[in-house]
mmCIF file of C-alpha atoms in Angstrom:
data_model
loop_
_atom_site.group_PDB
_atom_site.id
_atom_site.type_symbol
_atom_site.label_atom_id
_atom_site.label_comp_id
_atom_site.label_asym_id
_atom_site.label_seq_id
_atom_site.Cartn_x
_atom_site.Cartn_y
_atom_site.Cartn_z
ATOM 1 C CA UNK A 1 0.000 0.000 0.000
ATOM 2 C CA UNK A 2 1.571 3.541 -0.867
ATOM 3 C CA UNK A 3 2.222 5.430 1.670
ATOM 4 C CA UNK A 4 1.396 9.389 1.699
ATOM 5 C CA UNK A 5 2.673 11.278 -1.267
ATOM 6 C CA UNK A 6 3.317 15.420 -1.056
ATOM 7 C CA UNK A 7 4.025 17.287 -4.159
ATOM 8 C CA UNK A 8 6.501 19.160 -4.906
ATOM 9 C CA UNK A 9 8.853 17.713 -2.451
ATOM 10 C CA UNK A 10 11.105 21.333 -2.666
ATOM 11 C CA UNK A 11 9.529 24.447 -4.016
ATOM 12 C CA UNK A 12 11.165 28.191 -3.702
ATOM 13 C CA UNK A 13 8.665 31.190 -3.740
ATOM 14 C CA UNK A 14 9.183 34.885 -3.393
ATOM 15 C CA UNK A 15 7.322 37.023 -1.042
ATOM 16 C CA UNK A 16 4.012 37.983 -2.236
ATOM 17 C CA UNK A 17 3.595 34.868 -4.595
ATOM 18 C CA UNK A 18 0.850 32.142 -4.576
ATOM 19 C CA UNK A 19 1.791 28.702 -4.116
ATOM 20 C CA UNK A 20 -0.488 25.527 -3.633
ATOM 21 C CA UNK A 21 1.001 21.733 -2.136
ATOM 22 C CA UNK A 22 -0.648 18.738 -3.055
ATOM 23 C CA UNK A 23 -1.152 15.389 -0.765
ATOM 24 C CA UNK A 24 -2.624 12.493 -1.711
ATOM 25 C CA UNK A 25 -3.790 9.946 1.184
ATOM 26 C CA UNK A 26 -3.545 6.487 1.753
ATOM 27 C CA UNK A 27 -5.900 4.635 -0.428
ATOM 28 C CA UNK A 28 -9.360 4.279 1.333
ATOM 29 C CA UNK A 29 -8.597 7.022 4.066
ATOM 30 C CA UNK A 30 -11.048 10.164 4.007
ATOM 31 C CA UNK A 31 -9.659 12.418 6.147
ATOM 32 C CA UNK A 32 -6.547 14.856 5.472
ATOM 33 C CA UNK A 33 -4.960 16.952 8.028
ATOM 34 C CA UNK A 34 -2.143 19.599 7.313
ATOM 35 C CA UNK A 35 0.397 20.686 9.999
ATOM 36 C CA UNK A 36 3.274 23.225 9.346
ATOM 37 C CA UNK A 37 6.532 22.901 11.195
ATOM 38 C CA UNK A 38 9.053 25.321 11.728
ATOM 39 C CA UNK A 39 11.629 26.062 13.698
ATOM 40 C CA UNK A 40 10.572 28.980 16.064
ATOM 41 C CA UNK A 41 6.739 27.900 16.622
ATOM 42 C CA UNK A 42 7.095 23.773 16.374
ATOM 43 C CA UNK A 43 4.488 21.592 14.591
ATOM 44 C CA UNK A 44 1.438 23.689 14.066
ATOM 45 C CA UNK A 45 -1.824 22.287 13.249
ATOM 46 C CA UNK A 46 -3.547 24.084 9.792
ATOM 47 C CA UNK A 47 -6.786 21.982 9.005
ATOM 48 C CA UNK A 48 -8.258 18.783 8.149
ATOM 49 C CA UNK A 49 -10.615 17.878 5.579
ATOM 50 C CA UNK A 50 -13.033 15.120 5.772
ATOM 51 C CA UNK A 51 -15.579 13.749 2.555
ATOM 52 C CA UNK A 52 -14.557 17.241 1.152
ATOM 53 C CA UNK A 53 -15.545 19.299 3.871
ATOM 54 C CA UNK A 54 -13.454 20.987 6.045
ATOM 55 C CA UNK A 55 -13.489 19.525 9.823
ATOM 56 C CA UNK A 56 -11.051 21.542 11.611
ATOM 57 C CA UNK A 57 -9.251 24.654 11.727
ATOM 58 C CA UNK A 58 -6.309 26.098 13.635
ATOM 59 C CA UNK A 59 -5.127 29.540 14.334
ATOM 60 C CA UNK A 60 -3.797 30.869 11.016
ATOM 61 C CA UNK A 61 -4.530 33.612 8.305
ATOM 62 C CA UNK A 62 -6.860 33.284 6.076
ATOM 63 C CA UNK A 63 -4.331 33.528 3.561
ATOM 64 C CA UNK A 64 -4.162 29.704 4.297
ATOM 65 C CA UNK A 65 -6.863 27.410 2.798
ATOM 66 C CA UNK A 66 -7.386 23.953 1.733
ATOM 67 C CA UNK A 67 -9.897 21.487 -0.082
ATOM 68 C CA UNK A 68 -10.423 17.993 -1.008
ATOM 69 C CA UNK A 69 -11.324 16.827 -3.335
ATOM 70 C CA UNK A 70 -13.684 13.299 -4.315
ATOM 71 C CA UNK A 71 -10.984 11.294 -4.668
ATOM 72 C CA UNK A 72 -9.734 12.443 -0.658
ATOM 73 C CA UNK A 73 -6.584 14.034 -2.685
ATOM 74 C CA UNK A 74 -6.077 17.558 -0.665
ATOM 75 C CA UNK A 75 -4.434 20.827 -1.598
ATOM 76 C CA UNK A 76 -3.647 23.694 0.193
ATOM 77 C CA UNK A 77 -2.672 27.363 -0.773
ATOM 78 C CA UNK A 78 -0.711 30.089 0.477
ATOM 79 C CA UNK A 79 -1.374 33.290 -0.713
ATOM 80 C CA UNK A 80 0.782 36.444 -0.631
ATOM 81 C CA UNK A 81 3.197 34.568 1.114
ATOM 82 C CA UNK A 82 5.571 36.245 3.776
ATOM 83 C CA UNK A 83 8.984 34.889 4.964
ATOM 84 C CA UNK A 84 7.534 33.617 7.992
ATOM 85 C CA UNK A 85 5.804 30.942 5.394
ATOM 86 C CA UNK A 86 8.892 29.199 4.904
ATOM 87 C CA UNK A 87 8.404 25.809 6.585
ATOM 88 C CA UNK A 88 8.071 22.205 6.014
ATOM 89 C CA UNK A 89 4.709 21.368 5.546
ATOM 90 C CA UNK A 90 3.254 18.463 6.468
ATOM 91 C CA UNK A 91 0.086 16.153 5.047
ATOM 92 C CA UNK A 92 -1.362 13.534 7.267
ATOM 93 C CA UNK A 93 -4.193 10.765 6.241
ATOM 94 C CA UNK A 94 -6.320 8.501 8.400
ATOM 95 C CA UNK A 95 -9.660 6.663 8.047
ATOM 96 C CA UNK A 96 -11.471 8.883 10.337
ATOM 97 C CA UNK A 97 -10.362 10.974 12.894
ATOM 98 C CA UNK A 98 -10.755 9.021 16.459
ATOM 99 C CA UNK A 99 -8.138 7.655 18.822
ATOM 100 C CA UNK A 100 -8.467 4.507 17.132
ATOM 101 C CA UNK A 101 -7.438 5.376 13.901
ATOM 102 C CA UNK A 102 -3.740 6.388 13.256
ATOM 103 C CA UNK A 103 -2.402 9.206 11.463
ATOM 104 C CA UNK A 104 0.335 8.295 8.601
ATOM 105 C CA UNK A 105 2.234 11.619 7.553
ATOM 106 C CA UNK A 106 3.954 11.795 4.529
ATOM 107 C CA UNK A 107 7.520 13.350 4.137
ATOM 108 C CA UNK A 108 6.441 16.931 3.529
ATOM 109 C CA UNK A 109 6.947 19.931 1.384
ATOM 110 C CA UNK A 110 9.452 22.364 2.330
ATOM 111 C CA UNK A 111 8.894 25.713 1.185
ATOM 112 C CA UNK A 112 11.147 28.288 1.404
ATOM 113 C CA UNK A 113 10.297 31.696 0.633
ATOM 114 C CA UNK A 114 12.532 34.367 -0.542
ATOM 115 C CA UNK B 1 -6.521 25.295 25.853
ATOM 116 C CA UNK B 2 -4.669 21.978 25.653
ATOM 117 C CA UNK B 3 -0.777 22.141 25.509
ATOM 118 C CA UNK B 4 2.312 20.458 25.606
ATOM 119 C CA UNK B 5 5.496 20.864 27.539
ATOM 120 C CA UNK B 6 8.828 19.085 26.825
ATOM 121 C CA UNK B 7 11.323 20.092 28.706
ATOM 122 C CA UNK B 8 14.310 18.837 27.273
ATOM 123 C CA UNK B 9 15.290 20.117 23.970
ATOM 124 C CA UNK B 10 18.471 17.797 23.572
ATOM 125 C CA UNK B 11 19.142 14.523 25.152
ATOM 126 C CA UNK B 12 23.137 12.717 24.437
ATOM 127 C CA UNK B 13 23.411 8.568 25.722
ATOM 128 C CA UNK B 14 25.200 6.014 24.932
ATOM 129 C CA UNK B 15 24.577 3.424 22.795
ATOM 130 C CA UNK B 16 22.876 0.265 25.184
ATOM 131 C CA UNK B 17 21.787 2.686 27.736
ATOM 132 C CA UNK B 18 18.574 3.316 28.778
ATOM 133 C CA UNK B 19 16.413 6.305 27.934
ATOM 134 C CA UNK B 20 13.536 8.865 29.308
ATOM 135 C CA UNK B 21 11.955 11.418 27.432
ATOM 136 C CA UNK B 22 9.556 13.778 29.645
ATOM 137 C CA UNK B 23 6.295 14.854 28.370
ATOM 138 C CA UNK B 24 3.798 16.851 30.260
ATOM 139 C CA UNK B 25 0.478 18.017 29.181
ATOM 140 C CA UNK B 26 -2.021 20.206 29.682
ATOM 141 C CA UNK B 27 -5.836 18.998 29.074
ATOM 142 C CA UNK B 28 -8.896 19.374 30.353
ATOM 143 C CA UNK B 29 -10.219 16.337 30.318
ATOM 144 C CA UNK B 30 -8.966 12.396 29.765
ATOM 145 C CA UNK B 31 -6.221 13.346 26.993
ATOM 146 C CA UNK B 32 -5.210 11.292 24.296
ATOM 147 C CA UNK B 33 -1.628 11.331 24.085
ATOM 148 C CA UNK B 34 0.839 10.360 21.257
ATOM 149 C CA UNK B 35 4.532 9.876 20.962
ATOM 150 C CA UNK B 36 5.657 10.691 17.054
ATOM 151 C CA UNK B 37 9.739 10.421 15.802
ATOM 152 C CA UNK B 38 10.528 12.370 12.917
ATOM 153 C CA UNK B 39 14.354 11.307 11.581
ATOM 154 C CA UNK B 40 15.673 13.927 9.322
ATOM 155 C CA UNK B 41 13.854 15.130 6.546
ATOM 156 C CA UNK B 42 11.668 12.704 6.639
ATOM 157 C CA UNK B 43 7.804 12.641 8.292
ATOM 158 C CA UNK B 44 6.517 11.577 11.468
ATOM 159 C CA UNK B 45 6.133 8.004 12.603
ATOM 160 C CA UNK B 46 3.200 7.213 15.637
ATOM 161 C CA UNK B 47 5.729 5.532 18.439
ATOM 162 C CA UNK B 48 2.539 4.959 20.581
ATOM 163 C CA UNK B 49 -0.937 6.373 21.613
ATOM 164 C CA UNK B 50 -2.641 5.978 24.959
ATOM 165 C CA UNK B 51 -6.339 7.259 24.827
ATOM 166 C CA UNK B 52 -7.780 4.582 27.804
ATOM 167 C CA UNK B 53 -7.242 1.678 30.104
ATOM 168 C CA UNK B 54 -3.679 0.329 30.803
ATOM 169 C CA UNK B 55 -1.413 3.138 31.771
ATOM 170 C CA UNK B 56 1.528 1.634 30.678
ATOM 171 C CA UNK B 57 1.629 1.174 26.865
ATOM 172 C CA UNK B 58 3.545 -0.358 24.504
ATOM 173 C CA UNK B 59 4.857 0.919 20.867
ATOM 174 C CA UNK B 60 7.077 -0.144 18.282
ATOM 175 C CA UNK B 61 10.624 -0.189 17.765
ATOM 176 C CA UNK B 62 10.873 -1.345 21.796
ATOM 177 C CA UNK B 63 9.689 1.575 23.308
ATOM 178 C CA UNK B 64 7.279 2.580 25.932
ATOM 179 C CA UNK B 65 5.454 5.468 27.615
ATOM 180 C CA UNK B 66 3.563 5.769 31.148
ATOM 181 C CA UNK B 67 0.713 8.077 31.570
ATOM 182 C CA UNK B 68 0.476 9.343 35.174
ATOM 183 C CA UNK B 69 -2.862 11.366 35.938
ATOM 184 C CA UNK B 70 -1.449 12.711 39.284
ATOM 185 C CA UNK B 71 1.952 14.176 37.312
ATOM 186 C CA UNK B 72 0.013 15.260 34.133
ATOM 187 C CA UNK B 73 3.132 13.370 32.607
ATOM 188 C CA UNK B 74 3.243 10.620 29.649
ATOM 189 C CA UNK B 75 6.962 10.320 29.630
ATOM 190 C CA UNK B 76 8.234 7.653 26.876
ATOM 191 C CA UNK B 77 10.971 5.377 27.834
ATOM 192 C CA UNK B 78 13.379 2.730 25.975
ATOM 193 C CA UNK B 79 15.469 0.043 28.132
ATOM 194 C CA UNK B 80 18.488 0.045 25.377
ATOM 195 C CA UNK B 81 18.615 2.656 22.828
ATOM 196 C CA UNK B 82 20.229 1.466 19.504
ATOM 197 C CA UNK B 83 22.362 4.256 17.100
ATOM 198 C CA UNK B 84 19.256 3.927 15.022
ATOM 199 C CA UNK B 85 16.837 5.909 17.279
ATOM 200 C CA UNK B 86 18.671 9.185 17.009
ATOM 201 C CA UNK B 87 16.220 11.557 15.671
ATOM 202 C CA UNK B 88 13.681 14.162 16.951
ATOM 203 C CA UNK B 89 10.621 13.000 19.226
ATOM 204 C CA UNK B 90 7.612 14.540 19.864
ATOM 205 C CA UNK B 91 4.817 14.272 21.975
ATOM 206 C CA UNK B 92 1.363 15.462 21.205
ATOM 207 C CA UNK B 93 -2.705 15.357 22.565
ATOM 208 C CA UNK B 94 -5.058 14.805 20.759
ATOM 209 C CA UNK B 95 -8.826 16.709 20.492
ATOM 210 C CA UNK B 96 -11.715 15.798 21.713
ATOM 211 C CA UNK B 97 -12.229 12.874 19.595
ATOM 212 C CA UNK B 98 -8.587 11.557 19.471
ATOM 213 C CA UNK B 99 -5.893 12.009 16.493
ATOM 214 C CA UNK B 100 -7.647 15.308 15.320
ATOM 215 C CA UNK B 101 -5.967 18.428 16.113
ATOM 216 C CA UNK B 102 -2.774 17.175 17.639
ATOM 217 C CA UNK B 103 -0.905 19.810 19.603
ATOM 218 C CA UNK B 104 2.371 18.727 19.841
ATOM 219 C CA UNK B 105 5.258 19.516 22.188
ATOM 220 C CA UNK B 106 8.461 21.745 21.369
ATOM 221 C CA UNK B 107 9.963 17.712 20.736
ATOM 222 C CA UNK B 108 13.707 16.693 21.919
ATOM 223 C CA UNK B 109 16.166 15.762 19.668
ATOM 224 C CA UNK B 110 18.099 12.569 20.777
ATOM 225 C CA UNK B 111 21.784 12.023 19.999
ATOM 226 C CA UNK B 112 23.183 8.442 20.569
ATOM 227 C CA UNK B 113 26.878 8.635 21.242
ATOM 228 C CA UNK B 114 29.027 4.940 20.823
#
């Protein structure tokens, strides 16, 4: 079974660019959380998506969205990005969110904006 | 709000000795806890999850973590660490349905030394 795959793996932006990261789960799991890690504030939690619908949402911008789409495949876009958006970004997939159910993260996208 | 506090940032042993990460949290209710490794570049891997019952639990790769109520701890442990377990190590709690949300701790980064 395939684990979690993140497009692009590396991507360089300059401040006040666009840029969107792609994830695409596990096969069969419907849920899709995103998490950005950096150095000064730690692992972060962005969203999660669930059937399409968002679920869940942490404490950032607005500048920061997500969807999913039918197939559970998830995207999410920075707009007018800052250098404080430079981070490793991370995709996660489960079943369903629930203490039962375990999260699989995939290697991330590291963004570094310039 | 829930948090996470781990107070060591950088732990050194020797190869074959034994090992104690510390993890306290911050929850208002029965948490569901998580212990995650991330090895360079790479994603994180679930270590183990308590969410009820048996306050010892048991993960892969031969390691361990305790919950104590009373401390507000879940401290993970490891009899013999191996060369191969240096990386970073993080602990997290979960939301109020289990692995949605996760907040997760400042982490420590473990160096094994021959």
């Amino acid at each position: 079974k395939a684990g979690v795959t993140q497009t692009p793996r590396y991507l360089i932006k300059t401040r006040g660019q666009q840029v969107t990261l792609s994830c695409s789960p596990i096969s069969g799991h419907r849920s899709v959380s995103w998490y950005q890690q950096t150095p000064g504030q730690g692992l972060q939690f962005l969203f999660e998506y669930f059937s399409e619908t968002q679920r869940n949402k942490g404490n950032f911008p607005g500048r920061f969205s997500g969807r999913q789409f039918s197939n559970s495949r998830s995207e999410m876009n920075v707009s007018t990005l800052e250098l404080g958006d430079s981070a490793l970004y991370l995709c996660a997939s489960s079943s369903n969110a629930g203490a039962e159910e375990k999260l699989f993260f995939g290697s991330g996208t590291q963004l570094s904006v310039l | 709000a829930q948090s996470v506090t781990q107070p060591d940032i950088h732990i050194t042993v020797s190869e074959g000795a034994s090992l104690e990460l510390r993890c306290n949290y911050s929850y208002g209710a029965t948490p569901y806890l998580f212990w995650y490794v991330q090895s360079p570049g790479q994603g994180l891997q679930l270590l183990l999850k308590y969410f009820s019952g048996d306050t010892l639990v048991q993960g892969i790769k031969g390691f361990e973590a305790e919950f104590k109520r009373s401390q507000s701890s879940f401290n993970l442990r490891k009899p013999s660490v191996h060369w191969s377990d240096a990386a970073e190590y993080f602990c997290a709690v979960g939301g109020h349905f289990g692995n949605e949300k996760l907040t997760f701790g400042t982490g420590t980064r473990l160096t094994i030394i021959p």
